[in-house]
Short mmCIF file of C-alpha atoms in Angstrom, two decimals:
data_model
loop_
_atom_site.label_atom_id
_atom_site.label_comp_id
_atom_site.label_asym_id
_atom_site.label_seq_id
_atom_site.Cartn_x
_atom_site.Cartn_y
_atom_site.Cartn_z
CA MET A 1 15.10 12.32 -15.82
CA ALA A 2 11.46 11.94 -14.81
CA GLY A 3 9.31 11.19 -17.83
CA ALA A 4 11.99 9.28 -19.72
CA GLY A 5 10.01 6.06 -19.33
CA THR A 6 6.95 7.58 -20.96
CA LEU A 7 9.01 8.83 -23.89
CA ILE A 8 10.68 5.42 -24.32
CA ASN A 9 7.33 3.61 -24.19
CA THR A 10 5.73 6.02 -26.66
CA ALA A 11 8.65 5.67 -29.06
CA ALA A 12 8.45 1.88 -28.79
CA VAL A 13 4.75 1.93 -29.73
CA VAL A 14 5.44 4.19 -32.72
CA ALA A 15 8.32 1.94 -33.81
CA GLY A 16 6.15 -1.15 -33.42
CA GLY A 17 3.48 0.52 -35.54
CA LEU A 18 5.97 1.30 -38.31
CA VAL A 19 7.35 -2.24 -38.32
CA GLY A 20 3.86 -3.71 -38.30
CA HIS A 21 2.70 -1.40 -41.10
CA PHE A 22 5.42 -2.48 -43.51
CA ALA A 23 5.19 -6.13 -42.44
CA GLY A 24 1.42 -6.06 -42.95
CA ARG A 25 1.87 -5.32 -46.64
CA ILE A 26 3.46 -8.73 -47.06
CA PHE A 27 0.42 -10.68 -45.85
CA LYS A 28 -2.83 -11.36 -47.69
CA GLN A 29 -6.17 -10.59 -46.03
CA GLU A 30 -6.78 -14.15 -44.83
CA GLN A 31 -3.28 -14.23 -43.35
CA GLN A 32 -3.90 -10.92 -41.57
CA ASP A 33 -7.15 -12.35 -40.15
CA SER A 34 -5.24 -15.37 -38.86
CA ILE A 35 -2.65 -13.11 -37.22
CA THR A 36 -5.47 -11.17 -35.52
CA VAL A 37 -6.86 -14.39 -34.04
CA VAL A 38 -3.40 -15.55 -32.94
CA CYS A 39 -2.81 -12.17 -31.30
CA GLY A 40 -6.17 -12.52 -29.54
CA VAL A 41 -5.33 -16.00 -28.24
CA SER A 42 -2.00 -14.70 -26.93
CA VAL A 43 -3.74 -11.82 -25.14
CA LEU A 44 -6.23 -14.27 -23.63
CA PHE A 45 -3.47 -16.41 -22.11
CA ILE A 46 -1.58 -13.36 -20.84
CA ALA A 47 -4.78 -12.20 -19.16
CA ILE A 48 -5.57 -15.64 -17.71
CA ALA A 49 -2.07 -15.87 -16.22
CA GLY A 50 -2.46 -12.46 -14.57
CA ALA A 51 -5.92 -13.23 -13.24
CA MET A 52 -5.01 -16.65 -11.89
CA GLU A 53 -2.04 -15.16 -10.05
CA GLY A 54 -4.47 -12.99 -8.11
CA MET A 55 -7.18 -15.62 -7.60
CA LEU A 56 -5.29 -18.84 -6.87
CA GLU A 57 -3.33 -19.69 -3.75
CA ILE A 58 -1.21 -22.76 -3.03
CA THR A 59 -1.61 -23.96 0.54
CA ALA A 60 -0.42 -26.96 2.52
CA SER A 61 -2.95 -29.37 3.94
CA GLU A 62 -3.56 -28.97 7.69
CA THR A 63 -3.04 -32.70 8.10
CA GLY A 64 0.40 -32.53 6.55
CA GLY A 65 -0.67 -34.08 3.27
CA ALA A 66 -0.25 -32.83 -0.27
CA TRP A 67 -0.28 -29.18 -1.25
CA ARG A 68 -3.51 -27.92 -2.75
CA ILE A 69 -4.65 -25.03 -4.92
CA THR A 70 -7.53 -22.90 -3.70
CA SER A 71 -9.30 -20.07 -5.46
CA GLY A 72 -11.09 -17.01 -4.16
CA ARG A 73 -11.99 -13.35 -4.65
CA SER A 74 -14.85 -14.22 -7.00
CA MET A 75 -17.32 -11.87 -5.30
CA PHE A 76 -14.74 -9.07 -5.31
CA ILE A 77 -14.33 -9.46 -9.08
CA VAL A 78 -18.08 -9.59 -9.73
CA LEU A 79 -18.77 -6.47 -7.67
CA CYS A 80 -15.92 -4.44 -9.18
CA LEU A 81 -16.84 -5.39 -12.74
CA ALA A 82 -20.59 -4.97 -12.29
CA VAL A 83 -20.45 -1.58 -10.56
CA GLY A 84 -17.56 -0.38 -12.70
CA THR A 85 -19.35 -1.32 -15.92
CA VAL A 86 -22.51 0.51 -14.85
CA ILE A 87 -20.41 3.64 -14.22
CA GLY A 88 -18.64 3.21 -17.56
CA GLU A 89 -21.91 2.77 -19.44
CA ILE A 90 -23.30 5.94 -17.85
CA LEU A 91 -20.14 7.89 -18.73
CA LYS A 92 -20.05 6.27 -22.20
CA ILE A 93 -16.27 5.79 -22.10
CA GLU A 94 -16.28 3.42 -25.07
CA GLU A 95 -18.08 5.99 -27.20
CA GLY A 96 -15.51 8.59 -26.18
CA PHE A 97 -12.67 6.33 -27.34
CA GLU A 98 -14.45 5.66 -30.61
CA ARG A 99 -15.18 9.36 -31.24
CA PHE A 100 -11.53 10.21 -30.67
CA GLY A 101 -10.51 7.33 -32.93
CA THR A 102 -12.88 8.56 -35.64
CA TRP A 103 -11.47 12.09 -35.32
CA LEU A 104 -7.93 10.70 -35.68
CA LYS A 105 -9.02 8.60 -38.62
CA PHE A 106 -10.06 11.65 -40.65
CA LYS A 107 -7.38 14.03 -39.40
CA THR A 108 -4.62 11.59 -40.36
CA GLY A 109 -5.99 10.92 -43.82
CA ASN A 110 -7.15 7.36 -43.09
CA ALA A 111 -10.85 7.88 -43.84
CA ARG A 112 -10.92 4.82 -46.11
CA ASP A 113 -9.49 2.50 -43.46
CA ALA A 114 -12.54 0.63 -42.18
CA ARG A 115 -10.65 -0.97 -39.29
CA PHE A 116 -8.83 2.15 -38.09
CA VAL A 117 -11.06 2.91 -35.08
CA ASP A 118 -11.28 -0.72 -33.96
CA ALA A 119 -7.50 -1.11 -34.24
CA PHE A 120 -6.90 2.11 -32.31
CA VAL A 121 -9.28 1.27 -29.47
CA THR A 122 -8.16 -2.37 -29.16
CA SER A 123 -4.44 -1.56 -29.13
CA SER A 124 -4.89 1.38 -26.74
CA LEU A 125 -6.75 -0.74 -24.22
CA THR A 126 -4.27 -3.62 -24.49
CA ILE A 127 -1.19 -1.51 -23.68
CA CYS A 128 -2.76 1.01 -21.27
CA ILE A 129 -4.60 -1.36 -18.94
CA GLY A 130 -2.40 -3.05 -16.37
CA ALA A 131 -0.26 -2.56 -13.30
CA MET A 132 3.01 -2.08 -15.19
CA ALA A 133 1.85 1.20 -16.74
CA ILE A 134 0.84 2.72 -13.39
CA VAL A 135 3.60 1.29 -11.20
CA GLY A 136 6.26 2.04 -13.81
CA SER A 137 5.07 5.63 -14.22
CA ILE A 138 5.08 6.19 -10.45
CA GLN A 139 8.63 4.83 -10.18
CA ASP A 140 9.64 7.12 -13.02
CA GLY A 141 8.02 10.17 -11.45
CA VAL A 142 9.20 9.65 -7.87
CA MET A 143 12.64 8.09 -8.31
CA GLY A 144 13.46 8.69 -11.96
CA ASP A 145 13.60 4.90 -12.38
CA TYR A 146 12.19 4.01 -15.80
CA SER A 147 13.30 0.35 -15.79
CA THR A 148 9.74 -1.03 -15.48
CA LEU A 149 8.51 1.11 -18.37
CA ALA A 150 11.56 0.10 -20.40
CA VAL A 151 10.61 -3.58 -20.01
CA LYS A 152 7.00 -2.72 -20.84
CA SER A 153 8.22 -0.88 -23.94
CA VAL A 154 9.70 -4.09 -25.35
CA LEU A 155 6.41 -5.93 -24.78
CA ASP A 156 4.37 -3.08 -26.27
CA PHE A 157 6.64 -2.92 -29.33
CA ILE A 158 5.91 -6.57 -30.09
CA ILE A 159 2.17 -6.28 -29.35
CA VAL A 160 1.68 -3.16 -31.48
CA ALA A 161 3.80 -4.53 -34.32
CA VAL A 162 1.66 -7.67 -34.50
CA MET A 163 -1.63 -5.76 -34.13
CA THR A 164 -0.66 -3.20 -36.77
CA SER A 165 0.30 -5.90 -39.26
CA ALA A 166 -3.06 -7.59 -38.68
CA MET A 167 -5.48 -4.70 -38.07
CA GLY A 168 -3.91 -1.69 -39.75
CA LYS A 169 -2.38 1.69 -38.96
CA GLY A 170 -4.91 2.53 -36.24
CA SER A 171 -2.91 0.40 -33.80
CA ALA A 172 0.14 2.66 -34.11
CA PHE A 173 -1.86 5.65 -32.86
CA ALA A 174 -2.16 3.93 -29.47
CA ALA A 175 1.03 5.93 -28.85
CA ILE A 176 -1.18 8.94 -28.10
CA PRO A 177 -3.19 7.52 -25.16
CA ILE A 178 -0.10 5.76 -23.74
CA PHE A 179 1.79 9.07 -23.79
CA VAL A 180 -1.09 10.96 -22.14
CA PHE A 181 -1.82 8.24 -19.57
CA GLU A 182 1.72 7.43 -18.46
CA GLY A 183 2.77 11.06 -18.68
CA SER A 184 -0.11 12.13 -16.42
CA VAL A 185 0.64 9.42 -13.85
CA THR A 186 4.33 10.40 -13.89
CA LEU A 187 3.50 14.06 -13.26
CA LEU A 188 1.11 13.12 -10.42
CA ALA A 189 3.33 10.32 -9.11
CA ARG A 190 4.05 11.89 -5.71
CA LEU A 191 0.32 12.26 -5.08
CA ILE A 192 -0.61 8.78 -6.33
CA ALA A 193 2.28 6.77 -4.83
CA PRO A 194 1.00 6.71 -1.20
CA PHE A 195 -2.28 5.14 -2.36
CA MET A 196 -0.68 2.37 -4.42
CA THR A 197 -0.06 -0.10 -1.61
CA GLU A 198 0.84 -3.72 -2.26
CA SER A 199 -2.81 -4.68 -1.83
CA ALA A 200 -3.99 -1.94 -4.19
CA ILE A 201 -1.51 -3.00 -6.88
CA ALA A 202 -2.59 -6.64 -6.51
CA ASN A 203 -6.25 -5.64 -6.94
CA LEU A 204 -5.40 -3.49 -9.95
CA SER A 205 -3.45 -6.31 -11.57
CA LEU A 206 -6.27 -8.82 -11.02
CA VAL A 207 -9.11 -6.69 -12.40
CA GLY A 208 -6.89 -5.26 -15.14
CA SER A 209 -6.05 -8.78 -16.31
CA ILE A 210 -9.75 -9.60 -16.60
CA LEU A 211 -10.32 -6.49 -18.72
CA ILE A 212 -7.41 -7.53 -20.96
CA PHE A 213 -9.16 -10.91 -21.29
CA GLY A 214 -12.11 -8.99 -22.73
CA VAL A 215 -9.78 -7.45 -25.32
CA GLY A 216 -8.65 -10.94 -26.29
CA VAL A 217 -12.26 -12.07 -26.66
CA ASN A 218 -12.91 -9.19 -29.05
CA LEU A 219 -9.85 -10.06 -31.13
CA VAL A 220 -10.81 -13.72 -31.47
CA TRP A 221 -14.59 -13.52 -31.80
CA GLY A 222 -15.21 -9.95 -32.97
CA LYS A 223 -16.60 -7.04 -30.94
CA LYS A 224 -18.36 -8.78 -28.06
CA VAL A 225 -17.23 -6.88 -24.96
CA ARG A 226 -17.30 -3.11 -24.41
CA VAL A 227 -14.03 -3.17 -22.51
CA ALA A 228 -13.55 0.60 -22.25
CA ASN A 229 -16.83 0.88 -20.34
CA MET A 230 -15.44 -1.60 -17.80
CA MET A 231 -12.40 0.56 -16.97
CA PRO A 232 -13.91 2.20 -13.82
CA ALA A 233 -13.68 -1.29 -12.29
CA ILE A 234 -9.92 -0.77 -12.03
CA LEU A 235 -10.37 2.34 -9.87
CA LEU A 236 -12.92 0.52 -7.71
CA ALA A 237 -10.44 -2.35 -7.28
CA VAL A 238 -7.80 0.07 -5.98
CA LEU A 239 -10.28 1.77 -3.65
CA ALA A 240 -11.37 -1.65 -2.33
CA ALA A 241 -7.89 -2.12 -0.88
CA TYR A 242 -8.80 0.52 1.74
CA ILE A 243 -12.09 -1.05 2.80
CA PRO A 244 -11.65 -3.03 6.05
CA PHE A 245 -13.19 -6.47 5.99
CA GLY A 246 -14.03 -8.43 9.07
#
């Protein structure tokens, strides 16, 4: 059944939030702060691994010597992030996320939770940004294959459980944007699928990983990067796959 993957992923996020909420009551404030930093470090390394996969290439020496690692695509990253961030700042995407988070905060009776909005925005960005969400939703919509989203659900369960225990109930409400995002992609899968070529997915994964790195920075060092305003860079990265070079 098309859409099953979205439902599974949403349920996993809700379950992770519940587990994290009850587990968070066990820890003192300083322990919760330490868990937040640990979660941030983990996100940083996940992002670095994804980015390096897209930037580094192992090649053999032309003289038949040792293999070597070369890097590239730096200008591509700079252009996507710079232009995408300008677009995001103009559209004020971060402010939109925060306004919705504030609305949720009061509507759900969490007005006294000072970290609710930050937890909601951080968790939403962490689980929504990335190739697995888009590719998995397309597979679900076109072929009814929700296996990719099922694997992602396990990862999201762990991530949200840890974030909720450290940052509060706001993280659990990331279930709303993940449901809307993956559900929309699933419904539009037949229209989107032809554009998601291997090159487009590789670009999306690379730039998405760098945005996730920004989420990790915010978790470790506090709010330093307006990651939501960088999200248009992902669309630019996909569109760049159709620009002929040379």
